[in-house]
Amino acid sequence: MSKQTFMPSFKTVEELQAHQLQGLKWSVRHAYQGSSFYRAQLEAAGVTPDDIRSLDDLKKLPLTTGDDLRDGYPFPFRAVPFEQIVRIHASSGTTGKRKILCYTQKDIDDWERFFARAYEMAGVTPLDRVQIAVGYGVWTAGVGFQAGVEKLGAMAVPVGPGNVDMHCEFLVDLQSTVLCCTASMGLLMAEEVHKRGIADKINLKKVIYGSERSSVSMRRKVSELFGGVELFDIPGMTELYGPGTGIECPDHDCIHYWGDYYILEILDPETLEPLPDGEWGEMVVTTLTKEAAPLIRYRTRDITRIIPGPCTCGSILPRHSRIRGRTDDMFKFRAVNIYPSSIDKILSEIPGLGSEYQIHLTRDPGGRDHMLLKVERGEGVEPGRADELGREIIYTAKHKLLVTPEVEVVEYGALPRTDRKSKRVFDTRITDSVV
Ligand code: ZN
């Protein structure tokens, strides 16, 4: 019997594109016929399902946004009768209404199958024990990670977030080989394992983490403290099924995404024009098989780029860079656009600094903006080096970002750790409410 695989059967880019065209035609027709929202959108743009004849015709379709999801609350983009809907999931939604997405049984089956593919690409096998440290409930995380493990045939250890004692206990007693978590929880667990002196009693080989950006130095730190584990960044968002819509390549320089389930475009976030492969811009997705809530040119706000050409790992699946930030994370400081990830990058290139930092933006009574970077010293780095490290951060920021921050180098462990997403940007410049 041949080994079970969740990889697609096609062998060439042409075969993938033929599959994508068929999926695009089906999705546009399905959305037009099943959803009053999409029908109105397409009619307003003067497009009918018959106008989709090539992948190039994707450009004719109108864009959709998170606001459209909120306007259609609680069942936005619904394109099937309620009797076919078997589940809903919701996003955490920090502003206004949550985003709720619905699923048919086929949507759930597809999600499980391609999540199993993500594990397969990361080299997880039925012999692995996968400890899950992400949230269960209405979130897509816990149930998604677990269903993928079971589909693959590995053993799921569903602990959920927090509960550090139980996580440490199971890492030792069950000899879990894979940990699935947020980047922050990964760091917290790595430090805990190190602190408790159990690094040589555990059997962890891989950490699969998602849902927030992570700096190079944070990755290095997590890998080291766990005794040399391999890290895999896994992308995902509630609108597009949930986590598992791709995974970091085993060669670790990109994310392979499932081009047989969705089409990815990169647009200039200002002009909304498509950008050539290789340029950074906003990721826009169109689903190819999603039934209950199809996405047509949905603006994700995530910033990434398509990496052209074949990958060294041999996979034919297309790829994008690790997510660099979100269009709405970007902040303006003295007329310069800054992504928190560029600060990540600068800090991770300065030896002697830890992986944790905060960006505080304030405005003085004279109306002048200030940026204070609070950065941890690396573990074991002498307190006396704080001034020298501070000067190096200011020098590098001036040259690479063209801004001059104030810097406070604090001791290792001084900034808060969390098992969820770490808040890094504290912007108090806007004092009146934003309506
Ligand atoms: Zn690859």
Short mmCIF file of C-alpha atoms and ligand atoms in Angstrom, two decimals:
data_model
loop_
_atom_site.label_atom_id
_atom_site.label_comp_id
_atom_site.label_asym_id
_atom_site.label_seq_id
_atom_site.Cartn_x
_atom_site.Cartn_y
_atom_site.Cartn_z
CA MET A 1 0.00 0.00 0.00
CA SER A 2 1.39 3.40 -0.94
CA LYS A 3 1.83 6.05 1.72
CA GLN A 4 -1.22 8.25 2.28
CA THR A 5 -0.69 11.79 1.05
CA PHE A 6 -2.68 15.03 1.24
CA MET A 7 -0.60 16.74 -1.44
CA PRO A 8 -2.37 17.68 -4.68
CA SER A 9 -2.10 15.29 -7.61
CA PHE A 10 -1.13 17.87 -10.23
CA LYS A 11 2.46 18.00 -11.42
CA THR A 12 2.70 21.23 -13.43
CA VAL A 13 1.81 24.91 -13.05
CA GLU A 14 -0.49 24.55 -16.09
CA GLU A 15 -2.49 21.82 -14.39
CA LEU A 16 -2.81 23.97 -11.26
CA GLN A 17 -4.00 26.93 -13.34
CA ALA A 18 -6.58 24.81 -15.16
CA HIS A 19 -7.88 23.67 -11.76
CA GLN A 20 -7.94 27.30 -10.54
CA LEU A 21 -9.90 28.50 -13.57
CA GLN A 22 -12.50 25.78 -13.08
CA GLY A 23 -12.76 26.70 -9.36
CA LEU A 24 -13.02 30.41 -10.11
CA LYS A 25 -15.85 29.87 -12.60
CA TRP A 26 -17.69 27.66 -10.12
CA SER A 27 -17.20 30.12 -7.21
CA VAL A 28 -18.41 33.19 -9.09
CA ARG A 29 -21.51 31.36 -10.34
CA HIS A 30 -22.17 29.83 -6.92
CA ALA A 31 -21.84 33.23 -5.16
CA TYR A 32 -23.98 34.98 -7.80
CA GLN A 33 -26.75 32.42 -7.54
CA GLY A 34 -26.64 31.81 -3.79
CA SER A 35 -25.86 35.17 -2.18
CA SER A 36 -27.81 38.40 -2.55
CA PHE A 37 -24.74 40.32 -1.40
CA TYR A 38 -22.51 38.93 -4.15
CA ARG A 39 -25.25 39.24 -6.78
CA ALA A 40 -25.61 42.94 -5.97
CA GLN A 41 -21.82 43.40 -5.96
CA LEU A 42 -21.38 41.71 -9.34
CA GLU A 43 -24.33 43.52 -10.87
CA ALA A 44 -22.96 46.86 -9.69
CA ALA A 45 -19.64 46.00 -11.34
CA GLY A 46 -21.42 44.89 -14.53
CA VAL A 47 -20.00 41.37 -14.37
CA THR A 48 -21.89 38.09 -14.82
CA PRO A 49 -20.58 34.55 -14.19
CA ASP A 50 -20.36 34.08 -17.99
CA ASP A 51 -17.72 36.84 -18.17
CA ILE A 52 -15.17 34.65 -16.35
CA ARG A 53 -13.31 32.86 -19.14
CA SER A 54 -9.67 33.04 -18.02
CA LEU A 55 -7.75 33.62 -14.78
CA ASP A 56 -7.07 37.13 -16.05
CA ASP A 57 -10.79 37.89 -15.72
CA LEU A 58 -10.31 37.78 -11.93
CA LYS A 59 -9.37 41.46 -12.19
CA LYS A 60 -12.90 42.32 -13.38
CA LEU A 61 -14.40 41.18 -10.08
CA PRO A 62 -15.12 43.73 -7.34
CA LEU A 63 -13.09 43.63 -4.09
CA THR A 64 -14.67 42.70 -0.77
CA THR A 65 -13.59 43.76 2.73
CA GLY A 66 -13.98 43.11 6.44
CA ASP A 67 -16.58 45.88 6.50
CA ASP A 68 -18.77 43.87 4.10
CA LEU A 69 -18.55 40.97 6.57
CA ARG A 70 -19.61 43.20 9.45
CA ASP A 71 -22.44 44.79 7.44
CA GLY A 72 -23.82 41.34 6.66
CA TYR A 73 -23.66 40.24 10.33
CA PRO A 74 -24.42 37.59 11.50
CA PHE A 75 -24.31 35.51 8.27
CA PRO A 76 -22.31 37.54 5.74
CA PHE A 77 -21.44 36.11 2.32
CA ARG A 78 -23.84 33.19 2.97
CA ALA A 79 -24.39 31.40 -0.33
CA VAL A 80 -26.20 28.19 0.72
CA PRO A 81 -29.52 27.51 2.53
CA PHE A 82 -29.31 27.22 6.33
CA GLU A 83 -30.08 23.48 6.18
CA GLN A 84 -26.64 22.96 4.62
CA ILE A 85 -24.76 24.90 7.29
CA VAL A 86 -23.25 22.69 9.99
CA ARG A 87 -21.05 25.07 11.99
CA ILE A 88 -20.02 28.68 12.55
CA HIS A 89 -16.76 30.20 13.76
CA ALA A 90 -16.03 33.77 14.82
CA SER A 91 -13.00 36.02 14.95
CA SER A 92 -12.07 37.97 18.07
CA GLY A 93 -13.06 41.29 16.47
CA THR A 94 -11.42 44.11 18.40
CA THR A 95 -13.55 46.82 16.81
CA GLY A 96 -17.31 46.66 16.46
CA LYS A 97 -19.11 43.46 15.54
CA ARG A 98 -17.29 40.15 15.34
CA LYS A 99 -16.84 38.47 12.01
CA ILE A 100 -18.90 35.28 11.91
CA LEU A 101 -18.29 32.74 9.15
CA CYS A 102 -20.39 29.67 8.37
CA TYR A 103 -19.36 26.26 7.03
CA THR A 104 -20.97 23.34 5.17
CA GLN A 105 -19.85 19.79 5.88
CA LYS A 106 -17.79 19.90 2.68
CA ASP A 107 -16.06 23.11 3.85
CA ILE A 108 -15.12 21.35 7.11
CA ASP A 109 -13.90 18.27 5.19
CA ASP A 110 -11.77 20.44 2.85
CA TRP A 111 -10.28 22.32 5.80
CA GLU A 112 -9.34 19.07 7.58
CA ARG A 113 -7.77 17.67 4.45
CA PHE A 114 -5.58 20.69 3.72
CA PHE A 115 -4.67 21.09 7.40
CA ALA A 116 -3.43 17.49 7.30
CA ARG A 117 -1.41 18.58 4.25
CA ALA A 118 0.19 21.37 6.32
CA TYR A 119 1.31 18.82 8.91
CA GLU A 120 2.52 16.50 6.16
CA MET A 121 4.61 19.29 4.64
CA ALA A 122 6.15 19.97 8.08
CA GLY A 123 7.14 16.30 8.23
CA VAL A 124 4.61 15.32 10.91
CA THR A 125 3.64 11.61 10.69
CA PRO A 126 1.08 9.29 12.32
CA LEU A 127 3.78 8.47 14.91
CA ASP A 128 3.84 12.07 16.17
CA ARG A 129 2.12 13.37 19.29
CA VAL A 130 0.81 16.87 18.73
CA GLN A 131 0.21 19.04 21.78
CA ILE A 132 -2.23 21.86 21.00
CA ALA A 133 -1.85 25.11 22.94
CA VAL A 134 -4.23 27.38 21.03
CA GLY A 135 -7.78 28.46 21.90
CA TYR A 136 -10.85 26.22 21.68
CA GLY A 137 -14.43 27.46 21.36
CA VAL A 138 -15.77 29.70 18.62
CA TRP A 139 -12.23 30.37 17.39
CA THR A 140 -11.01 28.42 14.39
CA ALA A 141 -7.66 27.64 16.03
CA GLY A 142 -8.10 24.73 18.46
CA VAL A 143 -10.62 22.72 16.47
CA GLY A 144 -8.69 23.32 13.22
CA PHE A 145 -5.33 22.17 14.58
CA GLN A 146 -6.98 19.14 16.17
CA ALA A 147 -9.01 18.04 13.14
CA GLY A 148 -5.87 18.22 10.98
CA VAL A 149 -3.92 16.03 13.42
CA GLU A 150 -6.67 13.41 13.47
CA LYS A 151 -7.07 13.45 9.69
CA LEU A 152 -3.33 12.84 9.34
CA GLY A 153 -3.56 10.03 11.87
CA ALA A 154 -1.21 11.50 14.48
CA MET A 155 -2.18 11.76 18.17
CA ALA A 156 -3.77 15.02 19.33
CA VAL A 157 -3.13 16.25 22.88
CA PRO A 158 -5.73 19.06 23.16
CA VAL A 159 -4.64 21.16 26.16
CA GLY A 160 -5.58 24.63 24.91
CA PRO A 161 -3.88 27.94 25.73
CA GLY A 162 -2.47 28.87 29.14
CA ASN A 163 -2.27 26.01 31.66
CA VAL A 164 1.53 25.99 31.63
CA ASP A 165 1.73 23.32 34.37
CA MET A 166 -0.33 20.82 32.37
CA HIS A 167 1.63 21.62 29.21
CA CYS A 168 4.95 20.92 30.97
CA GLU A 169 3.54 17.75 32.54
CA PHE A 170 2.38 16.35 29.19
CA LEU A 171 5.58 17.37 27.37
CA VAL A 172 7.45 15.16 29.85
CA ASP A 173 4.93 12.35 30.51
CA LEU A 174 3.48 11.93 27.01
CA GLN A 175 6.71 12.83 25.19
CA SER A 176 4.83 15.10 22.76
CA THR A 177 6.89 15.70 19.62
CA VAL A 178 5.03 18.70 18.14
CA LEU A 179 3.70 21.84 19.86
CA CYS A 180 1.09 24.06 18.15
CA CYS A 181 0.79 27.55 19.60
CA THR A 182 1.00 31.30 19.04
CA ALA A 183 4.52 32.74 18.81
CA SER A 184 4.05 34.35 22.25
CA MET A 185 2.94 31.07 23.82
CA GLY A 186 5.92 29.36 22.14
CA LEU A 187 8.30 31.78 23.82
CA LEU A 188 6.51 31.49 27.15
CA MET A 189 6.66 27.67 27.03
CA ALA A 190 10.29 27.63 25.90
CA GLU A 191 11.29 29.88 28.82
CA GLU A 192 9.24 27.79 31.23
CA VAL A 193 10.82 24.51 30.07
CA HIS A 194 14.23 26.14 30.43
CA LYS A 195 13.43 27.57 33.89
CA ARG A 196 12.12 24.23 35.19
CA GLY A 197 15.21 22.44 33.90
CA ILE A 198 13.19 19.86 31.94
CA ALA A 199 14.66 20.51 28.47
CA ASP A 200 16.46 17.14 28.52
CA LYS A 201 13.34 15.28 29.71
CA ILE A 202 11.11 16.31 26.79
CA ASN A 203 11.03 14.99 23.24
CA LEU A 204 9.87 18.07 21.32
CA LYS A 205 11.01 18.18 17.67
CA LYS A 206 8.82 20.83 16.05
CA VAL A 207 6.91 23.95 16.98
CA ILE A 208 4.11 24.99 14.62
CA TYR A 209 3.05 28.50 15.45
CA GLY A 210 0.70 31.04 13.93
CA SER A 211 -1.66 33.97 14.29
CA GLU A 212 0.94 36.66 14.94
CA ARG A 213 4.19 37.89 13.50
CA SER A 214 7.40 36.73 15.13
CA SER A 215 10.84 38.26 14.87
CA VAL A 216 13.90 36.35 13.77
CA SER A 217 15.39 36.64 17.26
CA MET A 218 12.21 35.33 18.87
CA ARG A 219 12.33 32.27 16.62
CA ARG A 220 15.99 31.72 17.45
CA LYS A 221 15.27 32.03 21.17
CA VAL A 222 12.35 29.56 21.10
CA SER A 223 14.37 27.02 19.15
CA GLU A 224 17.40 27.32 21.47
CA LEU A 225 15.50 27.15 24.76
CA PHE A 226 13.65 24.03 23.63
CA GLY A 227 16.99 22.43 22.80
CA GLY A 228 17.00 22.96 19.01
CA VAL A 229 13.46 22.46 17.72
CA GLU A 230 12.44 23.19 14.13
CA LEU A 231 9.94 26.04 13.74
CA PHE A 232 7.09 26.27 11.23
CA ASP A 233 5.06 29.42 10.74
CA ILE A 234 1.45 28.54 9.82
CA PRO A 235 -0.80 31.23 8.31
CA GLY A 236 -4.55 31.40 8.57
CA MET A 237 -7.57 33.61 9.17
CA THR A 238 -11.17 32.90 10.12
CA GLU A 239 -12.51 34.32 6.84
CA LEU A 240 -10.46 31.77 4.89
CA TYR A 241 -11.51 28.61 6.83
CA GLY A 242 -9.02 29.22 9.70
CA PRO A 243 -5.38 28.24 10.25
CA GLY A 244 -3.65 25.74 7.96
CA THR A 245 -4.13 27.42 4.56
CA GLY A 246 -0.41 26.98 3.96
CA ILE A 247 2.75 26.39 6.00
CA GLU A 248 6.39 27.38 6.17
CA CYS A 249 8.46 25.37 3.72
CA PRO A 250 10.67 22.58 5.15
CA ASP A 251 13.57 24.59 3.65
CA HIS A 252 12.36 27.53 5.79
CA ASP A 253 12.53 30.50 3.45
CA CYS A 254 8.86 30.89 2.47
CA ILE A 255 5.28 29.78 3.03
CA HIS A 256 3.71 27.34 0.59
CA TYR A 257 0.02 28.10 0.18
CA TRP A 258 -2.74 25.90 -1.13
CA GLY A 259 -3.27 27.28 -4.63
CA ASP A 260 -5.78 24.51 -5.33
CA TYR A 261 -8.13 25.94 -2.65
CA TYR A 262 -7.67 29.67 -3.20
CA ILE A 263 -6.08 32.22 -5.52
CA LEU A 264 -3.76 34.77 -3.95
CA GLU A 265 -3.23 38.21 -5.46
CA ILE A 266 -0.97 40.99 -4.18
CA LEU A 267 -2.38 44.50 -4.58
CA ASP A 268 -0.97 47.92 -3.84
CA PRO A 269 -3.00 48.82 -0.72
CA GLU A 270 -3.34 52.46 -1.83
CA THR A 271 -4.12 52.16 -5.56
CA LEU A 272 -5.59 48.61 -5.37
CA GLU A 273 -3.75 47.74 -8.58
CA PRO A 274 -2.12 44.28 -8.87
CA LEU A 275 1.63 44.28 -8.12
CA PRO A 276 4.20 42.18 -9.96
CA ASP A 277 5.44 38.96 -8.29
CA GLY A 278 8.10 39.71 -5.69
CA GLU A 279 6.71 43.07 -4.56
CA TRP A 280 5.25 43.59 -1.09
CA GLY A 281 1.57 44.48 -0.90
CA GLU A 282 -1.81 43.47 0.46
CA MET A 283 -2.84 39.84 0.13
CA VAL A 284 -6.24 39.41 -1.55
CA VAL A 285 -7.83 35.94 -1.70
CA THR A 286 -10.49 34.25 -3.81
CA THR A 287 -11.70 30.82 -2.74
CA LEU A 288 -12.16 28.03 -5.28
CA THR A 289 -14.31 25.45 -3.48
CA LYS A 290 -15.74 27.18 -0.38
CA GLU A 291 -19.53 26.70 -0.26
CA ALA A 292 -21.15 28.37 2.78
CA ALA A 293 -19.27 31.70 2.69
CA PRO A 294 -17.17 31.99 -0.46
CA LEU A 295 -14.61 34.80 -0.66
CA ILE A 296 -14.26 36.78 -3.86
CA ARG A 297 -11.25 39.06 -3.94
CA TYR A 298 -11.33 39.48 -0.17
CA ARG A 299 -8.86 42.05 1.19
CA THR A 300 -7.04 40.37 4.08
CA ARG A 301 -5.01 43.44 5.21
CA ASP A 302 -1.99 41.12 5.51
CA ILE A 303 1.20 42.35 3.90
CA THR A 304 3.25 39.77 2.01
CA ARG A 305 4.68 39.09 -1.45
CA ILE A 306 4.52 36.24 -3.94
CA ILE A 307 7.82 34.44 -4.40
CA PRO A 308 8.12 33.49 -8.08
CA GLY A 309 9.74 30.36 -9.49
CA PRO A 310 10.16 26.80 -8.22
CA CYS A 311 11.13 26.08 -4.60
CA THR A 312 14.29 24.25 -3.50
CA CYS A 313 12.15 21.75 -1.55
CA GLY A 314 10.64 20.45 -4.80
CA SER A 315 7.01 21.26 -3.97
CA ILE A 316 4.97 22.60 -6.87
CA LEU A 317 2.65 24.51 -4.51
CA PRO A 318 3.00 28.29 -4.92
CA ARG A 319 4.57 30.39 -2.19
CA HIS A 320 4.54 33.73 -0.43
CA SER A 321 6.81 35.34 2.16
CA ARG A 322 6.07 35.12 5.87
CA ILE A 323 3.46 37.80 6.76
CA ARG A 324 5.28 41.05 7.40
CA GLY A 325 2.44 42.88 9.10
CA ARG A 326 -1.01 44.21 8.49
CA THR A 327 -1.97 47.31 6.58
CA ASP A 328 -3.71 48.50 9.74
CA ASP A 329 -0.66 47.79 12.01
CA MET A 330 1.35 50.30 10.10
CA PHE A 331 1.75 53.57 11.96
CA LYS A 332 2.89 56.96 10.84
CA PHE A 333 5.64 58.64 12.82
CA ARG A 334 6.73 62.12 11.79
CA ALA A 335 5.49 61.47 8.23
CA VAL A 336 7.30 58.11 7.90
CA ASN A 337 5.24 54.92 7.42
CA ILE A 338 6.55 52.23 9.77
CA TYR A 339 5.63 48.56 10.10
CA PRO A 340 6.38 47.04 13.52
CA SER A 341 8.17 44.26 11.59
CA SER A 342 10.89 46.70 10.46
CA ILE A 343 11.58 47.43 14.14
CA ASP A 344 11.64 43.65 14.79
CA LYS A 345 14.23 43.29 12.10
CA ILE A 346 16.51 46.03 13.37
CA LEU A 347 16.41 44.74 16.94
CA SER A 348 17.02 41.12 15.97
CA GLU A 349 20.20 42.13 14.14
CA ILE A 350 21.79 43.73 17.22
CA PRO A 351 23.59 41.14 19.37
CA GLY A 352 22.97 41.50 23.11
CA LEU A 353 19.25 42.30 22.85
CA GLY A 354 16.42 39.98 23.89
CA SER A 355 13.44 39.20 21.68
CA GLU A 356 10.86 41.27 23.58
CA TYR A 357 10.16 44.94 22.94
CA GLN A 358 7.44 47.58 23.04
CA ILE A 359 6.89 50.67 20.91
CA HIS A 360 5.36 53.63 22.78
CA LEU A 361 4.12 56.56 20.71
CA THR A 362 3.25 59.77 22.52
CA ARG A 363 2.58 63.40 21.65
CA ASP A 364 3.96 66.22 23.81
CA PRO A 365 1.98 69.42 24.61
CA GLY A 366 3.82 71.15 21.77
CA GLY A 367 2.30 68.65 19.30
CA ARG A 368 5.59 66.86 18.64
CA ASP A 369 5.54 63.07 18.39
CA HIS A 370 7.90 60.82 20.34
CA MET A 371 8.74 57.16 19.92
CA LEU A 372 10.08 55.25 22.90
CA LEU A 373 11.42 51.75 22.29
CA LYS A 374 11.54 49.59 25.39
CA VAL A 375 13.78 46.64 24.64
CA GLU A 376 14.94 43.77 26.82
CA ARG A 377 18.62 42.92 27.21
CA GLY A 378 19.42 39.36 26.17
CA GLU A 379 19.56 36.75 28.90
CA GLY A 380 22.91 36.95 30.74
CA VAL A 381 23.91 40.26 29.10
CA GLU A 382 25.49 42.63 31.64
CA PRO A 383 23.39 45.62 32.80
CA GLY A 384 26.41 47.86 32.16
CA ARG A 385 25.99 47.40 28.41
CA ALA A 386 22.57 49.12 28.37
CA ASP A 387 23.89 52.54 27.23
CA GLU A 388 25.99 51.10 24.44
CA LEU A 389 23.07 48.93 23.22
CA GLY A 390 20.75 51.94 23.35
CA ARG A 391 23.12 53.99 21.20
CA GLU A 392 23.36 51.19 18.66
CA ILE A 393 19.56 50.94 18.37
CA ILE A 394 19.26 54.72 17.82
CA TYR A 395 22.06 54.71 15.24
CA THR A 396 20.53 51.79 13.29
CA ALA A 397 16.98 53.20 13.43
CA LYS A 398 18.24 56.56 12.13
CA HIS A 399 19.93 54.92 9.16
CA LYS A 400 17.39 52.27 8.27
CA LEU A 401 14.05 53.87 9.20
CA LEU A 402 15.00 57.55 9.03
CA VAL A 403 13.51 58.18 12.46
CA THR A 404 15.14 58.82 15.82
CA PRO A 405 13.53 56.91 18.69
CA GLU A 406 14.22 57.26 22.38
CA VAL A 407 15.41 53.96 23.83
CA GLU A 408 15.14 52.29 27.20
CA VAL A 409 17.00 49.00 27.55
CA VAL A 410 15.34 47.02 30.35
CA GLU A 411 16.44 43.83 32.05
CA TYR A 412 15.74 40.38 30.62
CA GLY A 413 12.24 39.22 31.57
CA ALA A 414 11.01 42.73 32.49
CA LEU A 415 8.39 42.96 29.72
CA PRO A 416 5.19 40.93 30.07
CA ARG A 417 4.91 37.44 28.54
CA THR A 418 1.55 36.24 27.32
CA ASP A 419 0.06 33.02 26.03
CA ARG A 420 -1.99 34.98 23.48
CA LYS A 421 -0.77 37.71 21.19
CA SER A 422 1.75 40.19 22.59
CA LYS A 423 0.75 43.84 22.33
CA ARG A 424 3.75 45.72 21.01
CA VAL A 425 2.53 49.10 19.82
CA PHE A 426 1.12 51.53 22.40
CA ASP A 427 -0.09 54.62 20.59
CA THR A 428 -1.53 57.31 22.88
CA ARG A 429 -1.22 60.14 20.38
CA ILE A 430 -4.91 60.08 19.48
CA THR A 431 -6.76 61.34 22.55
CA ASP A 432 -10.24 61.87 21.10
CA SER A 433 -12.30 58.84 20.19
CA VAL A 434 -12.20 57.50 16.66
CA VAL A 435 -15.73 57.18 15.27
ZN ZN B 1 9.51 24.80 -0.46
#
